XYZ file of C-alpha atoms in Angstrom:
351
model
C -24.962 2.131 56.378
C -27.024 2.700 53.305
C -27.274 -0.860 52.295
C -27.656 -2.784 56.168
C -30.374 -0.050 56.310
C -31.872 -1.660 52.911
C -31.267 -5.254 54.071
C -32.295 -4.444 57.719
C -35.805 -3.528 56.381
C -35.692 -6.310 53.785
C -35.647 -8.819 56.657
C -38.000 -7.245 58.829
C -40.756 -7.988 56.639
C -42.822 -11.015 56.913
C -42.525 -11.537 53.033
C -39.185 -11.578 52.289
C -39.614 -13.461 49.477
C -42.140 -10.900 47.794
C -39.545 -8.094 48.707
C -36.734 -6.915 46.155
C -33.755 -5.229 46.911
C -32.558 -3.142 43.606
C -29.032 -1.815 42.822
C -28.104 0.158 40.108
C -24.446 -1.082 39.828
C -23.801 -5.125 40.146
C -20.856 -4.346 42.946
C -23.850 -2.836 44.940
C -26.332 -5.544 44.055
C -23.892 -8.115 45.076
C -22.962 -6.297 48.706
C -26.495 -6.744 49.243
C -26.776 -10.312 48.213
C -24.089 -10.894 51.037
C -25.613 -9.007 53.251
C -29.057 -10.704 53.506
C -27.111 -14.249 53.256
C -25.225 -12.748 56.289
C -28.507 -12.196 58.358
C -30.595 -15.706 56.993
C -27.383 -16.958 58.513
C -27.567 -15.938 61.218
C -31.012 -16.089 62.207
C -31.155 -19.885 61.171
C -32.900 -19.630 57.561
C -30.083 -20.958 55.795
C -28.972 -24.753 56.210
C -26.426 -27.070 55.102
C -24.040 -24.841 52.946
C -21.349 -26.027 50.416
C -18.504 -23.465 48.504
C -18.673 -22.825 45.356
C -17.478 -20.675 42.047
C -20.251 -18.699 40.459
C -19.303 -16.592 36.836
C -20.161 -12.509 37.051
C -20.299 -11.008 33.578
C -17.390 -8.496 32.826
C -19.244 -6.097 30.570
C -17.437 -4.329 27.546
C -17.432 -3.354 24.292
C -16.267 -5.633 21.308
C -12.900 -3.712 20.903
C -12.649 -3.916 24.495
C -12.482 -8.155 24.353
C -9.388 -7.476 21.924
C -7.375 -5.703 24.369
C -5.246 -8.152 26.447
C -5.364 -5.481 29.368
C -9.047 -5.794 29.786
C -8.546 -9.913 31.346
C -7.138 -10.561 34.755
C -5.709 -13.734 34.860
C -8.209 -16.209 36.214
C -11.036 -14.647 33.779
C -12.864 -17.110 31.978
C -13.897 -16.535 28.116
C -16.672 -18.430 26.606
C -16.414 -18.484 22.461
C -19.824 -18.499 20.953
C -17.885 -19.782 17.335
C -15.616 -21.846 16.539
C -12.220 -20.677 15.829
C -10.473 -23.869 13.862
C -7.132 -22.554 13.344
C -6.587 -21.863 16.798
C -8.391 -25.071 17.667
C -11.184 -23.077 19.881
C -14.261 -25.067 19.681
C -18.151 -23.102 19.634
C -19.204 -22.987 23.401
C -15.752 -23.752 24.524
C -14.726 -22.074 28.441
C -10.547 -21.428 28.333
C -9.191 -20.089 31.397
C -7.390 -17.031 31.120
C -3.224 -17.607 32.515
C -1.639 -14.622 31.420
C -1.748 -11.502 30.367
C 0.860 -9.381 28.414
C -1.000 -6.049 27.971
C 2.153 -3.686 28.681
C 3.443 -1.195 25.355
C 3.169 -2.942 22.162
C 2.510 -6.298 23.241
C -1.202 -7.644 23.458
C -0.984 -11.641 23.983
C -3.005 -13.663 25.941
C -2.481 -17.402 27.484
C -5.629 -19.574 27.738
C -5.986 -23.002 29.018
C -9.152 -25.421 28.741
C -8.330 -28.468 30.490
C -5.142 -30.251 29.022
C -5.107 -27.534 25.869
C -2.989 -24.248 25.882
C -3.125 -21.557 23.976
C -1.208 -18.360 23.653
C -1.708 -16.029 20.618
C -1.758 -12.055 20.342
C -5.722 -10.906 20.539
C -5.729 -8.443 17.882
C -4.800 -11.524 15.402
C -7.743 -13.232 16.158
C -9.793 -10.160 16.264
C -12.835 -11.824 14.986
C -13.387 -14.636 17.450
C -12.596 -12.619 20.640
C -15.367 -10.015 19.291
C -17.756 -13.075 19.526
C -16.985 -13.937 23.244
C -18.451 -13.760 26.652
C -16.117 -12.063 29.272
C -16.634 -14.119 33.068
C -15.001 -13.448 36.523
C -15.168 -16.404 39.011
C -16.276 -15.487 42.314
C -15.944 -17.205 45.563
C -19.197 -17.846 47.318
C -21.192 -20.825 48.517
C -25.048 -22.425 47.968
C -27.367 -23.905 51.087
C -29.936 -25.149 51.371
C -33.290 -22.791 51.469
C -31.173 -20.152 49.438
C -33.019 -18.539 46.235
C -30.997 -17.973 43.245
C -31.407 -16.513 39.876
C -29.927 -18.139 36.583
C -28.105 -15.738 34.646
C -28.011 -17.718 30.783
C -30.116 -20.093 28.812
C -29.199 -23.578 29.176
C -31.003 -25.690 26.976
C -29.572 -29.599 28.758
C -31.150 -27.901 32.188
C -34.035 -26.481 30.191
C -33.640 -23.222 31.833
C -33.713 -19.277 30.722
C -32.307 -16.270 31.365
C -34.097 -14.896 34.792
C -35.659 -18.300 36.351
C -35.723 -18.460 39.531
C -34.376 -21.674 41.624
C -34.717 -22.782 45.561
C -31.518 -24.573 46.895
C -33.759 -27.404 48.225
C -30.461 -30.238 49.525
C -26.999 -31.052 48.809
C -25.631 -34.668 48.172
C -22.166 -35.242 48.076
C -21.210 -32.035 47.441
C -23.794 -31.330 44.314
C -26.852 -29.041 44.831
C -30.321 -30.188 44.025
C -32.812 -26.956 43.369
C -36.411 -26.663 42.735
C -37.420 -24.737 39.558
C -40.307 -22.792 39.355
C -42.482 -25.582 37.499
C -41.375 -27.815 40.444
C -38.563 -29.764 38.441
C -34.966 -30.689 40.428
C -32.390 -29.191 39.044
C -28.601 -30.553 39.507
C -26.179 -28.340 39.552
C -22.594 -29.175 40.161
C -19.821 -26.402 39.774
C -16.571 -28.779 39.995
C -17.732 -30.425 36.454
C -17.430 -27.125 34.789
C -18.365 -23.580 33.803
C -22.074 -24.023 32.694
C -23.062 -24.788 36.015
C -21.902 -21.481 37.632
C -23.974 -19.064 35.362
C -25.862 -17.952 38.406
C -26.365 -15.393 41.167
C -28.094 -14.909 45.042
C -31.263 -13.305 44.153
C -32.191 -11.076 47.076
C -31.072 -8.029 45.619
C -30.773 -7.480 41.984
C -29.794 -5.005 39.386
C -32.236 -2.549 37.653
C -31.735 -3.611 34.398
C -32.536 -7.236 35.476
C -35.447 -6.242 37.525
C -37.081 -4.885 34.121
C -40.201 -6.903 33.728
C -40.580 -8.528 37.351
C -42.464 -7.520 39.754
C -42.449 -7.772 43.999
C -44.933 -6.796 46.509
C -42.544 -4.180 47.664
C -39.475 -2.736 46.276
C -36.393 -1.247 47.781
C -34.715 0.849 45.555
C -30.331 1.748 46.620
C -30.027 4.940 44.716
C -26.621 7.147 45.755
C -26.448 10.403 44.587
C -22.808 9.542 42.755
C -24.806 6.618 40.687
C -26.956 9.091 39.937
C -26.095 9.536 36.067
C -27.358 5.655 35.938
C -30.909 7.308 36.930
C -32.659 9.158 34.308
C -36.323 9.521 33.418
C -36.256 5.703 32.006
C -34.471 4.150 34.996
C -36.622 6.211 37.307
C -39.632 4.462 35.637
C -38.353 1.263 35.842
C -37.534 1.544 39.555
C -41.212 2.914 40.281
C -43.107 0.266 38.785
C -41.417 -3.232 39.831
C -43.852 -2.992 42.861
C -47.136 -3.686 43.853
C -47.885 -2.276 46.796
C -44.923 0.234 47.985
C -41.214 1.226 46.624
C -38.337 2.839 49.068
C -35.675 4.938 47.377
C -32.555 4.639 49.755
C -30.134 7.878 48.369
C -27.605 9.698 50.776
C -28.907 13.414 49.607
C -32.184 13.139 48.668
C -32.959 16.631 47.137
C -29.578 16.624 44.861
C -30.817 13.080 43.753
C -34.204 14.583 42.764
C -32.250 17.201 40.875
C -30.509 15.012 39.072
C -33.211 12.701 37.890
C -35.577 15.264 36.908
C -32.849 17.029 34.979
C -31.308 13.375 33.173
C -33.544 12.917 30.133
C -31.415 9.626 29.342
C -31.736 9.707 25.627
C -28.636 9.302 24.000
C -29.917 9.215 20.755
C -32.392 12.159 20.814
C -30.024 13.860 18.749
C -30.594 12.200 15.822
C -33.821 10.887 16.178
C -35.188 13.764 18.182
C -37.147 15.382 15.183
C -39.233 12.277 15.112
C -42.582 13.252 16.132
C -43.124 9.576 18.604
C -39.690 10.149 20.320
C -40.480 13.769 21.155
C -43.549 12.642 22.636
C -42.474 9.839 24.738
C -39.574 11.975 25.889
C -42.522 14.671 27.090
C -44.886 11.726 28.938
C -41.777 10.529 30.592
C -40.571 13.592 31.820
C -44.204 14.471 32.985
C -44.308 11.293 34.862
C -41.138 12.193 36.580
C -41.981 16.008 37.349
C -45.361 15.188 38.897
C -43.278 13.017 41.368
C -40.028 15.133 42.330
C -41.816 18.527 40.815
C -40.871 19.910 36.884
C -37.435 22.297 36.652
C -37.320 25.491 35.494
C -36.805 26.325 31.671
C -34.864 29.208 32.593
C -31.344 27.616 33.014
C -31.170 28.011 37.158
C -31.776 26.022 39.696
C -34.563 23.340 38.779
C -37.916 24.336 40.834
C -39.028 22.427 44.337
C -41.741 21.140 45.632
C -42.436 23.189 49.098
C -43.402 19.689 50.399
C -41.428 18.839 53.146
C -42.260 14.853 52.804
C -42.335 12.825 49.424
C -44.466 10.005 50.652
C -45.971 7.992 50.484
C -46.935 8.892 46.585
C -49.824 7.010 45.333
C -49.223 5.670 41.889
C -52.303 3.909 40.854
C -53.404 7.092 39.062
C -50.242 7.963 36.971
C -50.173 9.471 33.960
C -50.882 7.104 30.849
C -47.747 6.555 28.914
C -49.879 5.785 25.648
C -51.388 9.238 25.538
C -50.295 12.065 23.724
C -47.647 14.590 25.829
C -50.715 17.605 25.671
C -53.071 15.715 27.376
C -51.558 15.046 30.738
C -51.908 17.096 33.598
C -49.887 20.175 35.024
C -47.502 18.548 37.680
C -49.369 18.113 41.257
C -46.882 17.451 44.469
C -47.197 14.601 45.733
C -49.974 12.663 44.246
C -50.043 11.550 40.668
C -53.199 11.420 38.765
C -54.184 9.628 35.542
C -56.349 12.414 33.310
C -58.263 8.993 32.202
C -61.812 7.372 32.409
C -59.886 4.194 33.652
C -60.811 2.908 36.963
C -58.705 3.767 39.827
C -56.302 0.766 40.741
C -54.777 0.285 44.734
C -53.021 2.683 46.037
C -48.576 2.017 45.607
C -46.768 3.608 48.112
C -43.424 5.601 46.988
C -41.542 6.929 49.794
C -37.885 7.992 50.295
C-alpha cells in the first residue's frame, strides 16, 4: 500500500520526469520501478515494448565471492583480471551452471560461450576477489521509457549514472537518446555489457547521492530503519528542490530511530578527532531541529508537541561548514540558518 501510495502520487504530478521516487533497499526501488511502468502502461505513455535481460548487482564482501554458496546458478561473474591458468580473460562474463556449496565442497561450474570451467573457488581465491557478482532479471524496454546506466562503458561512451530515453526499437535492438542527444544502441542478445542498466523512476539512496529532482518521494519503513541514520537522513532531505515526502508505516518510531542512529561506524576510533566530533554534532543538530533532539538521560528520546511535521522549510538550515557551537537550539518545525546568507525558496518536507 506504501509503495502504490508513492507511485500513485508520483504519477499524479504533471512533472513526472522532475519527480524521484527513493528506496532505501534495491528490492524496494525495483517494486517501484514496476509499479510506475505498470501505470505508464496503462495510461498509454509507454509504446512499442520488447523483453529483455538487465544485470542487478549482488553486493558482498571479497570473502563472500569465494564462497560457492553465495552464486545461484544463472549468476553471471564479470573478472576485472585475467586469470591465465584457468584461461579467464580481463573483462570476461562466464555464466554461473552449478554450484556445489554443501559441507566441505566449494566448486563452481562456469560457462562463457563454447568454454567451461569448473574449479573449487577458494583455489583461485585471488581472481574471484577481483570480480563483479550479476543476477539477470527478466524485464522489457519501450519506447518513451527512461533508464539509468549502471557502469562505465567506454565503446558507448557512457558513465556510471547517465541517464537514457528509449526513443524506438528496430528489429528487436533499442535505440536511446543520451543526455547530449547522441543514439545509443543497445542490444541485450549480443551479450552482457549491454544489460548494465536499470528503470529509473525510482532509485536507491545511495544512487540518488548527488542528483537532484524538483520533488522527492522518500519510501522509508520503520524495519529499514537502521539504513537511516543522521547521514542517510541528509541525503534524503536534500535531493529536492522544491518539496520531499517521507512515506514510513509508524512515523513517530521512525523519528526515534533516526534521531537516535548516529551512523558512524568508525567514531570509535576516529572519534577523538576534533573534525569528526564536530561534523557528528552539525549533523545531529540538523536532524534534531527537524524530528526534535533526544534526551541525554537514557529514556525515551524527547517529542516535539507538534502534532504535524510539515511542511518544514529548509532553505534556512543549519550550515554544515560551521562549527557545532554556533548553531541554534533545536526549533519545531522550521529550520533556521544562524547565517548572514540570504534566504533561499522555501523546500517543503512533509511526512
Amino acid at each position: 500500500a506504501r509503495h502504490a501510495e508513492m507511485v500513485r502520487q508520483w504519477s499524479a504530478s504533471d512533472a513526472r520526469e522532475s519527480t524521484l521516487m527513493i528506496a532505501l533497499r534495491n528490492a524496494s526501488k525495483t517494486r517501484l520501478n514496476d509499479l510506475a511502468r505498470d501505470w505508464l502502461r496503462s495510461n498509454g505513455k509507454l509504446g512499442e515494448e520488447v523483453s529483455t535481460t538487465q544485470l542487478l548487482p549482488v553486493f558482498g564482501s571479497k570473502a563472500d565471492r569465494t564462497i560457492a554458496a553465495t552464486y545461484t546458478a544463472g549468476d553471471v561473474i564479470r573478472f576485472t583480471k585475467a586469470y591465465g591458468r584457468e584461461g579467464i580473460d580481463k573483462d570476461s562474463y562466464w555464466t554461473v551452471r552449478a554450484v556445489e556449496g554443501k559441507d566441505s565442497v566449494n566448486r563452481l561450474t562456469l560457462t562463457d560461450g563454447d568454454r567451461r570451467l569448473s574449479f573449487n573457488a577458494r583455489t583461485v581465491a585471488s581472481a574471484m576477489r577481483s570480480t563483479e557478482h550479476f543476477r539477470p532479471r527478466a524485464t522489457s524496454l519501450a519506447v518513451n521509457d527512461r533508464i539509468v546506466w549502471n557502469r562505465p562503458d567506454r565503446d558507448k561512451g557512457l558513465v556510471n549514472g547517465d541517464v537514457l530515453t528509449v526513443e524506438r526499437l528496430v528489429d528487436g535492438k533499442v535505440f536511446a537518446r543520451a543526455g547530449d542527444g547522441r543514439s545509443i544502441a543497445i542490444d541485450g542478445a549480443a551479450g552482457a555489457k549491454d544489460r548494465h542498466w536499470e528503470h529509473y523512476y525510482a532509485t536507491s539512496l545511495y544512487k540518488s547521492q548527488g542528483k537532484t529532482a524538483a520533488t522527492v518521494l522518500v519510501d522509508a519503513p520503520v524495519r529499514d530503519a537502521h539504513l537511516m541514520d543522521h547521514h542517510a537522513f541528509l541525503v534524503g532531505i536534500s535531493r529536492h528542490k522544491e518539496q520531499v515526502r517521507f512515506f514510513t508505516d509508524d512515523r513517530e518510531e521512525l523519528e526515534r530511530r533516526v534521531v537516535l542512529n548516529p551512523g558512524d561506524k568508525s567514531s570509535s576510533q576516529e572519534g577523538r578527532a576534533e573534525h569528526r566530533i564536530d561534523a557528528l554534532r552539525r549533523q545531529l543538530a540538523v536532524v534534531a531541529k527537524v524530528f526534535g533532539a533526544p534526551r541525554q538521560t537514557g529514556k525515551e528520546p524527547e517529542r516535539s508537541s507538534r502534532a504535524d511535521l510539515g511542511p518544514v522549510s529548509l532553505a534556512n538550515a543549519p550550515d554544515l561548514n560551521q562549527k557545532s557551537e554556533e548553531l541554534a537550539p533545536p526549533v519545531s518545525g522550521v529550520l533556521n540558518r544562524s547565517s548572514n546568507k540570504q534566504p533561499t525558496r522555501d523546500r517543503g518536507l512533509s511526512f
